[in-house]
Amino acid sequence: MATEGDVELELETEPSGPERPPEKPRKHDSGAADLERVTDYAEEKEIQSSNLETAMSVIGDRRSREQKAKQERALPSINPS
């Protein structure tokens, strides 16, 4: 029973216009692509870490040689004669 001012709503049960098939749930590709991205990232970090360790080692060796050379120049020559 509708009175003045009441609005009746009709629910559409069928879509108007071209019908679309219901979307299929997306299947996951068992994570192979995700796993590959993660391993690539880990390998890249490992390589960067290795390069950093090598560089730090080279710098440390160079500093110790320079410091040793500086100490040798600072010490007076001792002649056993």
XYZ file of C-alpha atoms in Angstrom:
81
model
C 0.000 0.000 0.000
C 1.638 3.160 -1.169
C 0.697 6.567 0.002
C 1.537 9.844 -1.613
C 5.255 10.541 -1.389
C 6.219 6.881 -1.016
C 8.591 5.592 -3.619
C 8.653 2.012 -4.664
C 12.044 0.644 -5.572
C 12.374 -2.120 -8.055
C 15.417 -4.303 -7.735
C 16.901 -5.374 -10.987
C 17.549 -9.060 -11.106
C 18.984 -9.069 -14.582
C 21.548 -6.582 -15.810
C 20.393 -4.188 -18.463
C 22.542 -3.953 -21.520
C 25.122 -6.469 -22.717
C 25.462 -9.385 -20.360
C 28.854 -10.143 -18.891
C 29.812 -13.589 -17.747
C 30.599 -13.708 -14.032
C 34.266 -13.066 -13.320
C 36.231 -16.213 -12.744
C 38.313 -16.279 -9.617
C 41.923 -15.685 -10.482
C 44.121 -18.678 -9.985
C 47.504 -18.179 -8.416
C 50.462 -19.458 -10.377
C 51.673 -21.401 -7.330
C 53.955 -18.521 -6.389
C 56.697 -19.319 -8.897
C 56.988 -15.728 -10.095
C 56.893 -14.369 -6.548
C 59.536 -16.839 -5.425
C 61.772 -15.869 -8.330
C 61.495 -12.169 -7.418
C 62.388 -12.889 -3.810
C 65.393 -15.021 -4.706
C 66.598 -12.428 -7.226
C 66.363 -9.759 -4.522
C 68.244 -11.933 -2.021
C 70.971 -12.726 -4.538
C 71.369 -9.042 -5.406
C 71.697 -8.111 -1.721
C 74.253 -10.899 -1.234
C 76.330 -9.633 -4.150
C 76.179 -6.052 -2.868
C 77.175 -7.222 0.604
C 80.082 -9.214 -0.808
C 81.275 -6.223 -2.842
C 81.034 -4.003 0.236
C 83.050 -6.461 2.334
C 85.711 -6.669 -0.379
C 85.922 -2.894 -0.665
C 86.172 -2.467 3.119
C 88.922 -5.081 3.234
C 90.912 -3.310 0.511
C 90.511 0.044 2.251
C 91.532 -1.446 5.609
C 94.630 -3.071 4.106
C 95.640 0.163 2.409
C 95.196 2.184 5.612
C 97.260 -0.281 7.634
C 100.091 -0.176 5.042
C 100.014 3.638 5.055
C 100.060 3.722 8.836
C 102.971 1.264 8.969
C 104.922 3.321 6.418
C 104.230 6.490 8.438
C 105.528 4.843 11.621
C 108.686 3.656 9.843
C 109.395 7.194 8.617
C 108.817 8.631 12.085
C 111.272 6.273 13.821
C 114.891 7.403 13.727
C 117.212 5.139 11.818
C 119.104 2.901 14.149
C 122.534 2.043 12.874
C 124.230 -0.837 14.660
C 127.703 0.625 13.981
